[in-house]
């Protein structure tokens, strides 16, 4: 399809079509598409002809990251992951404090 592999991440591919960008993130058997709706649909149709695929809907949780989406915006947080670590070490009731290092 003409995608270019990212130099920064071996699992990231991108393409620009008529000024619009489409990004594919691959992880084991998970495929995440990011971009304009029409490009996403075209890419899904093409890939479905080549591979057996199942659409799982919008991504909500991926590799320890929570993902929220709304028109034109994407928010990623690791809050759930941090809370799981705090629970594992029985530290969920600890209060935050400033680091003892001098600022700057």
mmCIF file of N, CA and C in Angstrom:
data_model
loop_
_atom_site.group_PDB
_atom_site.id
_atom_site.type_symbol
_atom_site.label_atom_id
_atom_site.label_comp_id
_atom_site.label_asym_id
_atom_site.label_seq_id
_atom_site.Cartn_x
_atom_site.Cartn_y
_atom_site.Cartn_z
ATOM 1 N N UNK A 1 0.824 -1.218 0.000
ATOM 2 C CA UNK A 1 0.000 0.000 0.000
ATOM 3 C C UNK A 1 0.853 1.261 0.000
ATOM 4 N N UNK A 2 2.166 1.114 0.137
ATOM 5 C CA UNK A 2 3.031 2.283 0.070
ATOM 6 C C UNK A 2 3.383 2.899 1.408
ATOM 7 N N UNK A 3 3.159 2.200 2.494
ATOM 8 C CA UNK A 3 3.497 2.718 3.816
ATOM 9 C C UNK A 3 5.010 2.816 3.985
ATOM 10 N N UNK A 4 5.431 3.764 4.802
ATOM 11 C CA UNK A 4 6.838 3.932 5.151
ATOM 12 C C UNK A 4 7.020 3.512 6.598
ATOM 13 N N UNK A 5 8.043 2.695 6.855
ATOM 14 C CA UNK A 5 8.333 2.244 8.211
ATOM 15 C C UNK A 5 9.003 3.381 8.983
ATOM 16 N N UNK A 6 8.564 3.600 10.193
ATOM 17 C CA UNK A 6 9.134 4.644 11.028
ATOM 18 C C UNK A 6 10.573 4.324 11.402
ATOM 19 N N UNK A 7 11.418 5.336 11.421
ATOM 20 C CA UNK A 7 12.793 5.148 11.874
ATOM 21 C C UNK A 7 12.855 5.066 13.388
ATOM 22 N N UNK A 8 11.865 5.637 14.078
ATOM 23 C CA UNK A 8 11.865 5.684 15.539
ATOM 24 C C UNK A 8 11.288 4.423 16.177
ATOM 25 N N UNK A 9 10.364 3.745 15.482
ATOM 26 C CA UNK A 9 9.688 2.582 16.069
ATOM 27 C C UNK A 9 9.424 1.560 14.966
ATOM 28 N N UNK A 10 9.938 0.355 15.151
ATOM 29 C CA UNK A 10 9.811 -0.694 14.131
ATOM 30 C C UNK A 10 8.371 -1.172 13.952
ATOM 31 N N UNK A 11 7.474 -0.830 14.868
ATOM 32 C CA UNK A 11 6.081 -1.272 14.790
ATOM 33 C C UNK A 11 5.154 -0.191 14.238
ATOM 34 N N UNK A 12 5.703 0.912 13.758
ATOM 35 C CA UNK A 12 4.909 2.040 13.311
ATOM 36 C C UNK A 12 5.155 2.281 11.823
ATOM 37 N N UNK A 13 4.063 2.425 11.075
ATOM 38 C CA UNK A 13 4.118 2.687 9.636
ATOM 39 C C UNK A 13 3.221 3.883 9.336
ATOM 40 N N UNK A 14 3.574 4.656 8.317
ATOM 41 C CA UNK A 14 2.752 5.819 7.984
ATOM 42 C C UNK A 14 2.738 6.051 6.479
ATOM 43 N N UNK A 15 1.674 6.719 6.059
ATOM 44 C CA UNK A 15 1.523 7.089 4.647
ATOM 45 C C UNK A 15 0.708 8.382 4.606
ATOM 46 N N UNK A 16 0.987 9.211 3.606
ATOM 47 C CA UNK A 16 0.205 10.421 3.394
ATOM 48 C C UNK A 16 -0.474 10.306 2.031
ATOM 49 N N UNK A 17 -1.800 10.466 2.038
ATOM 50 C CA UNK A 17 -2.595 10.379 0.813
ATOM 51 C C UNK A 17 -3.391 11.673 0.685
ATOM 52 N N UNK A 18 -3.135 12.420 -0.380
ATOM 53 C CA UNK A 18 -3.835 13.688 -0.625
ATOM 54 C C UNK A 18 -3.795 14.592 0.608
ATOM 55 N N UNK A 19 -2.629 14.684 1.224
ATOM 56 C CA UNK A 19 -2.444 15.564 2.374
ATOM 57 C C UNK A 19 -2.950 15.024 3.701
ATOM 58 N N UNK A 20 -3.505 13.824 3.682
ATOM 59 C CA UNK A 20 -4.013 13.226 4.926
ATOM 60 C C UNK A 20 -3.128 12.053 5.308
ATOM 61 N N UNK A 21 -2.839 11.966 6.599
ATOM 62 C CA UNK A 21 -1.926 10.928 7.060
ATOM 63 C C UNK A 21 -2.690 9.749 7.667
ATOM 64 N N UNK A 22 -2.151 8.552 7.435
ATOM 65 C CA UNK A 22 -2.667 7.325 8.039
ATOM 66 C C UNK A 22 -1.494 6.637 8.718
ATOM 67 N N UNK A 23 -1.708 6.236 9.966
ATOM 68 C CA UNK A 23 -0.670 5.582 10.760
ATOM 69 C C UNK A 23 -1.157 4.201 11.159
ATOM 70 N N UNK A 24 -0.275 3.219 11.033
ATOM 71 C CA UNK A 24 -0.567 1.859 11.486
ATOM 72 C C UNK A 24 0.418 1.522 12.597
ATOM 73 N N UNK A 25 -0.112 1.027 13.706
ATOM 74 C CA UNK A 25 0.710 0.523 14.802
ATOM 75 C C UNK A 25 0.456 -0.980 14.881
ATOM 76 N N UNK A 26 1.518 -1.775 14.804
ATOM 77 C CA UNK A 26 1.417 -3.234 14.877
ATOM 78 C C UNK A 26 2.047 -3.721 16.177
ATOM 79 N N UNK A 27 1.351 -4.605 16.871
ATOM 80 C CA UNK A 27 1.922 -5.233 18.057
ATOM 81 C C UNK A 27 1.401 -6.666 18.115
ATOM 82 N N UNK A 28 2.256 -7.624 17.869
ATOM 83 C CA UNK A 28 1.933 -9.050 17.825
ATOM 84 C C UNK A 28 0.769 -9.262 16.859
ATOM 85 N N UNK A 29 -0.450 -9.474 17.361
ATOM 86 C CA UNK A 29 -1.600 -9.688 16.476
ATOM 87 C C UNK A 29 -2.609 -8.552 16.562
ATOM 88 N N UNK A 30 -2.158 -7.393 17.039
ATOM 89 C CA UNK A 30 -3.029 -6.220 17.176
ATOM 90 C C UNK A 30 -2.605 -5.179 16.146
ATOM 91 N N UNK A 31 -3.597 -4.593 15.499
ATOM 92 C CA UNK A 31 -3.359 -3.565 14.489
ATOM 93 C C UNK A 31 -4.194 -2.358 14.876
ATOM 94 N N UNK A 32 -3.549 -1.218 15.026
ATOM 95 C CA UNK A 32 -4.261 0.021 15.348
ATOM 96 C C UNK A 32 -4.071 0.986 14.187
ATOM 97 N N UNK A 33 -5.177 1.524 13.695
ATOM 98 C CA UNK A 33 -5.163 2.488 12.592
ATOM 99 C C UNK A 33 -5.534 3.859 13.131
ATOM 100 N N UNK A 34 -4.748 4.869 12.754
ATOM 101 C CA UNK A 34 -4.985 6.238 13.200
ATOM 102 C C UNK A 34 -4.962 7.129 11.966
ATOM 103 N N UNK A 35 -6.007 7.918 11.784
ATOM 104 C CA UNK A 35 -6.030 8.825 10.641
ATOM 105 C C UNK A 35 -7.439 9.189 10.251
ATOM 106 N N UNK A 36 -7.563 9.714 9.058
ATOM 107 C CA UNK A 36 -8.862 10.122 8.522
ATOM 108 C C UNK A 36 -9.752 8.893 8.331
ATOM 109 N N UNK A 37 -11.032 9.035 8.636
ATOM 110 C CA UNK A 37 -11.977 7.917 8.559
ATOM 111 C C UNK A 37 -11.951 7.204 7.205
ATOM 112 N N UNK A 38 -11.943 7.964 6.104
ATOM 113 C CA UNK A 38 -11.970 7.348 4.774
ATOM 114 C C UNK A 38 -10.704 6.529 4.527
ATOM 115 N N UNK A 39 -9.548 7.032 4.974
ATOM 116 C CA UNK A 39 -8.305 6.275 4.809
ATOM 117 C C UNK A 39 -8.321 5.006 5.653
ATOM 118 N N UNK A 40 -8.867 5.107 6.844
ATOM 119 C CA UNK A 40 -8.965 3.927 7.714
ATOM 120 C C UNK A 40 -9.844 2.870 7.067
ATOM 121 N N UNK A 41 -10.997 3.280 6.546
ATOM 122 C CA UNK A 41 -11.913 2.326 5.908
ATOM 123 C C UNK A 41 -11.254 1.659 4.697
ATOM 124 N N UNK A 42 -10.590 2.440 3.860
ATOM 125 C CA UNK A 42 -9.918 1.880 2.679
ATOM 126 C C UNK A 42 -8.838 0.889 3.086
ATOM 127 N N UNK A 43 -8.073 1.235 4.101
ATOM 128 C CA UNK A 43 -6.994 0.363 4.567
ATOM 129 C C UNK A 43 -7.571 -0.933 5.146
ATOM 130 N N UNK A 44 -8.630 -0.831 5.937
ATOM 131 C CA UNK A 44 -9.257 -2.024 6.505
ATOM 132 C C UNK A 44 -9.782 -2.946 5.414
ATOM 133 N N UNK A 45 -10.409 -2.373 4.400
ATOM 134 C CA UNK A 45 -10.938 -3.180 3.293
ATOM 135 C C UNK A 45 -9.803 -3.889 2.554
ATOM 136 N N UNK A 46 -8.725 -3.173 2.283
ATOM 137 C CA UNK A 46 -7.574 -3.768 1.595
ATOM 138 C C UNK A 46 -6.973 -4.901 2.429
ATOM 139 N N UNK A 47 -6.727 -4.646 3.698
ATOM 140 C CA UNK A 47 -6.108 -5.658 4.562
ATOM 141 C C UNK A 47 -7.014 -6.873 4.760
ATOM 142 N N UNK A 48 -8.330 -6.653 4.809
ATOM 143 C CA UNK A 48 -9.283 -7.757 4.995
ATOM 144 C C UNK A 48 -9.280 -8.695 3.784
ATOM 145 N N UNK A 49 -8.929 -8.173 2.608
ATOM 146 C CA UNK A 49 -8.821 -9.036 1.424
ATOM 147 C C UNK A 49 -7.572 -9.918 1.503
ATOM 148 N N UNK A 50 -6.561 -9.459 2.212
ATOM 149 C CA UNK A 50 -5.289 -10.170 2.305
ATOM 150 C C UNK A 50 -5.166 -11.061 3.546
ATOM 151 N N UNK A 51 -5.817 -10.660 4.640
ATOM 152 C CA UNK A 51 -5.651 -11.342 5.925
ATOM 153 C C UNK A 51 -7.007 -11.561 6.594
ATOM 154 N N UNK A 52 -7.075 -12.581 7.425
ATOM 155 C CA UNK A 52 -8.267 -12.779 8.251
ATOM 156 C C UNK A 52 -8.208 -11.760 9.382
ATOM 157 N N UNK A 53 -9.256 -10.953 9.492
ATOM 158 C CA UNK A 53 -9.261 -9.882 10.488
ATOM 159 C C UNK A 53 -10.591 -9.835 11.216
ATOM 160 N N UNK A 54 -10.539 -9.290 12.425
ATOM 161 C CA UNK A 54 -11.743 -9.075 13.207
ATOM 162 C C UNK A 54 -11.687 -7.664 13.771
ATOM 163 N N UNK A 55 -12.715 -6.861 13.519
ATOM 164 C CA UNK A 55 -12.765 -5.497 14.020
ATOM 165 C C UNK A 55 -13.198 -5.514 15.477
ATOM 166 N N UNK A 56 -12.385 -4.943 16.337
ATOM 167 C CA UNK A 56 -12.655 -4.955 17.774
ATOM 168 C C UNK A 56 -13.192 -3.617 18.288
ATOM 169 N N UNK A 57 -13.417 -2.662 17.400
ATOM 170 C CA UNK A 57 -13.928 -1.360 17.807
ATOM 171 C C UNK A 57 -12.798 -0.403 18.152
ATOM 172 N N UNK A 58 -13.171 0.721 18.717
ATOM 173 C CA UNK A 58 -12.181 1.724 19.107
ATOM 174 C C UNK A 58 -11.315 1.188 20.241
ATOM 175 N N UNK A 59 -10.049 1.547 20.230
ATOM 176 C CA UNK A 59 -9.130 1.103 21.270
ATOM 177 C C UNK A 59 -9.432 1.871 22.562
ATOM 178 N N UNK A 60 -9.434 1.144 23.681
ATOM 179 C CA UNK A 60 -9.660 1.758 24.992
ATOM 180 C C UNK A 60 -8.488 1.497 25.937
ATOM 181 N N UNK A 61 -7.775 0.399 25.715
ATOM 182 C CA UNK A 61 -6.662 0.037 26.589
ATOM 183 C C UNK A 61 -5.641 -0.713 25.745
ATOM 184 N N UNK A 62 -4.381 -0.273 25.793
ATOM 185 C CA UNK A 62 -3.358 -0.876 24.943
ATOM 186 C C UNK A 62 -2.003 -0.748 25.627
ATOM 187 N N UNK A 63 -1.356 -1.890 25.874
ATOM 188 C CA UNK A 63 -0.016 -1.931 26.467
ATOM 189 C C UNK A 63 0.109 -1.074 27.722
ATOM 190 N N UNK A 64 -0.861 -1.196 28.609
ATOM 191 C CA UNK A 64 -0.820 -0.452 29.865
ATOM 192 C C UNK A 64 -1.272 0.986 29.751
ATOM 193 N N UNK A 65 -1.742 1.393 28.583
ATOM 194 C CA UNK A 65 -2.184 2.775 28.389
ATOM 195 C C UNK A 65 -3.688 2.814 28.156
ATOM 196 N N UNK A 66 -4.350 3.742 28.831
ATOM 197 C CA UNK A 66 -5.759 3.982 28.581
ATOM 198 C C UNK A 66 -5.863 4.995 27.443
ATOM 199 N N UNK A 67 -6.840 4.804 26.579
ATOM 200 C CA UNK A 67 -6.990 5.681 25.414
ATOM 201 C C UNK A 67 -8.429 6.179 25.353
ATOM 202 N N UNK A 68 -8.588 7.516 25.281
ATOM 203 C CA UNK A 68 -9.900 8.122 25.087
ATOM 204 C C UNK A 68 -9.842 8.906 23.795
ATOM 205 N N UNK A 69 -10.953 8.863 23.038
ATOM 206 C CA UNK A 69 -11.002 9.548 21.753
ATOM 207 C C UNK A 69 -12.289 10.342 21.629
ATOM 208 N N UNK A 70 -12.159 11.509 21.011
ATOM 209 C CA UNK A 70 -13.326 12.251 20.550
ATOM 210 C C UNK A 70 -12.893 13.021 19.323
ATOM 211 N N UNK A 71 -13.798 13.675 18.647
ATOM 212 C CA UNK A 71 -13.509 14.310 17.362
ATOM 213 C C UNK A 71 -12.207 15.105 17.382
ATOM 214 N N UNK A 72 -11.243 14.651 16.606
ATOM 215 C CA UNK A 72 -9.991 15.368 16.445
ATOM 216 C C UNK A 72 -9.054 15.322 17.632
ATOM 217 N N UNK A 73 -9.374 14.546 18.664
ATOM 218 C CA UNK A 73 -8.543 14.504 19.852
ATOM 219 C C UNK A 73 -8.286 13.068 20.286
ATOM 220 N N UNK A 74 -7.122 12.867 20.867
ATOM 221 C CA UNK A 74 -6.731 11.564 21.383
ATOM 222 C C UNK A 74 -6.022 11.804 22.704
ATOM 223 N N UNK A 75 -6.449 11.141 23.760
ATOM 224 C CA UNK A 75 -5.842 11.301 25.072
ATOM 225 C C UNK A 75 -5.345 9.939 25.537
ATOM 226 N N UNK A 76 -4.087 9.885 25.950
ATOM 227 C CA UNK A 76 -3.471 8.641 26.406
ATOM 228 C C UNK A 76 -2.996 8.846 27.830
ATOM 229 N N UNK A 77 -3.286 7.880 28.707
ATOM 230 C CA UNK A 77 -2.906 7.986 30.113
ATOM 231 C C UNK A 77 -2.408 6.637 30.621
ATOM 232 N N UNK A 78 -1.481 6.674 31.561
ATOM 233 C CA UNK A 78 -1.025 5.455 32.216
ATOM 234 C C UNK A 78 -1.498 5.411 33.670
ATOM 235 N N UNK A 79 -2.551 6.166 33.982
ATOM 236 C CA UNK A 79 -3.075 6.224 35.341
ATOM 237 C C UNK A 79 -3.472 4.865 35.893
ATOM 238 N N UNK A 80 -4.162 4.064 35.081
ATOM 239 C CA UNK A 80 -4.589 2.736 35.526
ATOM 240 C C UNK A 80 -3.380 1.863 35.832
ATOM 241 N N UNK A 81 -2.362 1.936 34.994
ATOM 242 C CA UNK A 81 -1.135 1.156 35.187
ATOM 243 C C UNK A 81 -0.438 1.573 36.484
ATOM 244 N N UNK A 82 -0.342 2.869 36.732
ATOM 245 C CA UNK A 82 0.287 3.372 37.959
ATOM 246 C C UNK A 82 -0.490 2.903 39.182
ATOM 247 N N UNK A 83 -1.813 2.979 39.126
ATOM 248 C CA UNK A 83 -2.634 2.525 40.252
ATOM 249 C C UNK A 83 -2.454 1.024 40.511
ATOM 250 N N UNK A 84 -2.307 0.223 39.457
ATOM 251 C CA UNK A 84 -2.070 -1.219 39.629
ATOM 252 C C UNK A 84 -0.734 -1.474 40.335
ATOM 253 N N UNK A 85 0.284 -0.702 39.973
ATOM 254 C CA UNK A 85 1.590 -0.849 40.629
ATOM 255 C C UNK A 85 1.486 -0.454 42.098
ATOM 256 N N UNK A 86 0.822 0.655 42.385
ATOM 257 C CA UNK A 86 0.656 1.084 43.777
ATOM 258 C C UNK A 86 -0.082 0.024 44.594
ATOM 259 N N UNK A 87 -1.122 -0.580 44.010
ATOM 260 C CA UNK A 87 -1.861 -1.643 44.721
ATOM 261 C C UNK A 87 -0.973 -2.859 44.958
ATOM 262 N N UNK A 88 -0.176 -3.229 43.966
ATOM 263 C CA UNK A 88 0.684 -4.403 44.082
ATOM 264 C C UNK A 88 1.653 -4.268 45.261
ATOM 265 N N UNK A 89 2.120 -3.049 45.506
ATOM 266 C CA UNK A 89 3.070 -2.827 46.590
ATOM 267 C C UNK A 89 2.418 -2.209 47.828
ATOM 268 N N UNK A 90 1.083 -2.288 47.877
ATOM 269 C CA UNK A 90 0.304 -1.805 49.020
ATOM 270 C C UNK A 90 0.624 -0.347 49.342
ATOM 271 N N UNK A 91 0.706 0.470 48.307
ATOM 272 C CA UNK A 91 1.042 1.881 48.480
ATOM 273 C C UNK A 91 -0.066 2.810 48.014
ATOM 274 N N UNK A 92 -1.274 2.279 47.766
ATOM 275 C CA UNK A 92 -2.337 3.101 47.198
ATOM 276 C C UNK A 92 -2.824 4.197 48.145
ATOM 277 N N UNK A 93 -2.545 4.085 49.446
ATOM 278 C CA UNK A 93 -2.997 5.107 50.395
ATOM 279 C C UNK A 93 -1.910 6.119 50.725
ATOM 280 N N UNK A 94 -0.733 5.954 50.140
ATOM 281 C CA UNK A 94 0.347 6.912 50.371
ATOM 282 C C UNK A 94 0.005 8.226 49.699
ATOM 283 N N UNK A 95 0.487 9.313 50.283
ATOM 284 C CA UNK A 95 0.225 10.640 49.725
ATOM 285 C C UNK A 95 1.435 11.112 48.923
ATOM 286 N N UNK A 96 1.211 11.863 47.867
ATOM 287 C CA UNK A 96 2.346 12.378 47.087
ATOM 288 C C UNK A 96 3.089 13.447 47.875
ATOM 289 N N UNK A 97 4.360 13.636 47.553
ATOM 290 C CA UNK A 97 5.140 14.703 48.163
ATOM 291 C C UNK A 97 6.149 15.225 47.160
ATOM 292 N N UNK A 98 6.648 16.403 47.408
ATOM 293 C CA UNK A 98 7.653 16.986 46.538
ATOM 294 C C UNK A 98 8.938 16.186 46.639
ATOM 295 N N UNK A 99 9.675 16.126 45.562
ATOM 296 C CA UNK A 99 10.969 15.443 45.624
ATOM 297 C C UNK A 99 11.936 16.323 46.405
ATOM 298 N N UNK A 100 12.878 15.711 47.096
ATOM 299 C CA UNK A 100 13.810 16.507 47.916
ATOM 300 C C UNK A 100 14.891 17.203 47.086
ATOM 301 N N UNK A 101 14.854 17.067 45.770
ATOM 302 C CA UNK A 101 15.868 17.687 44.925
ATOM 303 C C UNK A 101 15.552 19.180 44.709
ATOM 304 N N UNK A 102 16.584 19.962 44.586
ATOM 305 C CA UNK A 102 16.384 21.376 44.275
ATOM 306 C C UNK A 102 15.875 21.501 42.848
ATOM 307 N N UNK A 103 14.946 22.382 42.615
ATOM 308 C CA UNK A 103 14.427 22.569 41.264
ATOM 309 C C UNK A 103 15.464 23.292 40.407
ATOM 310 N N UNK A 104 15.401 23.068 39.117
ATOM 311 C CA UNK A 104 16.318 23.639 38.124
ATOM 312 C C UNK A 104 17.698 23.038 38.263
#
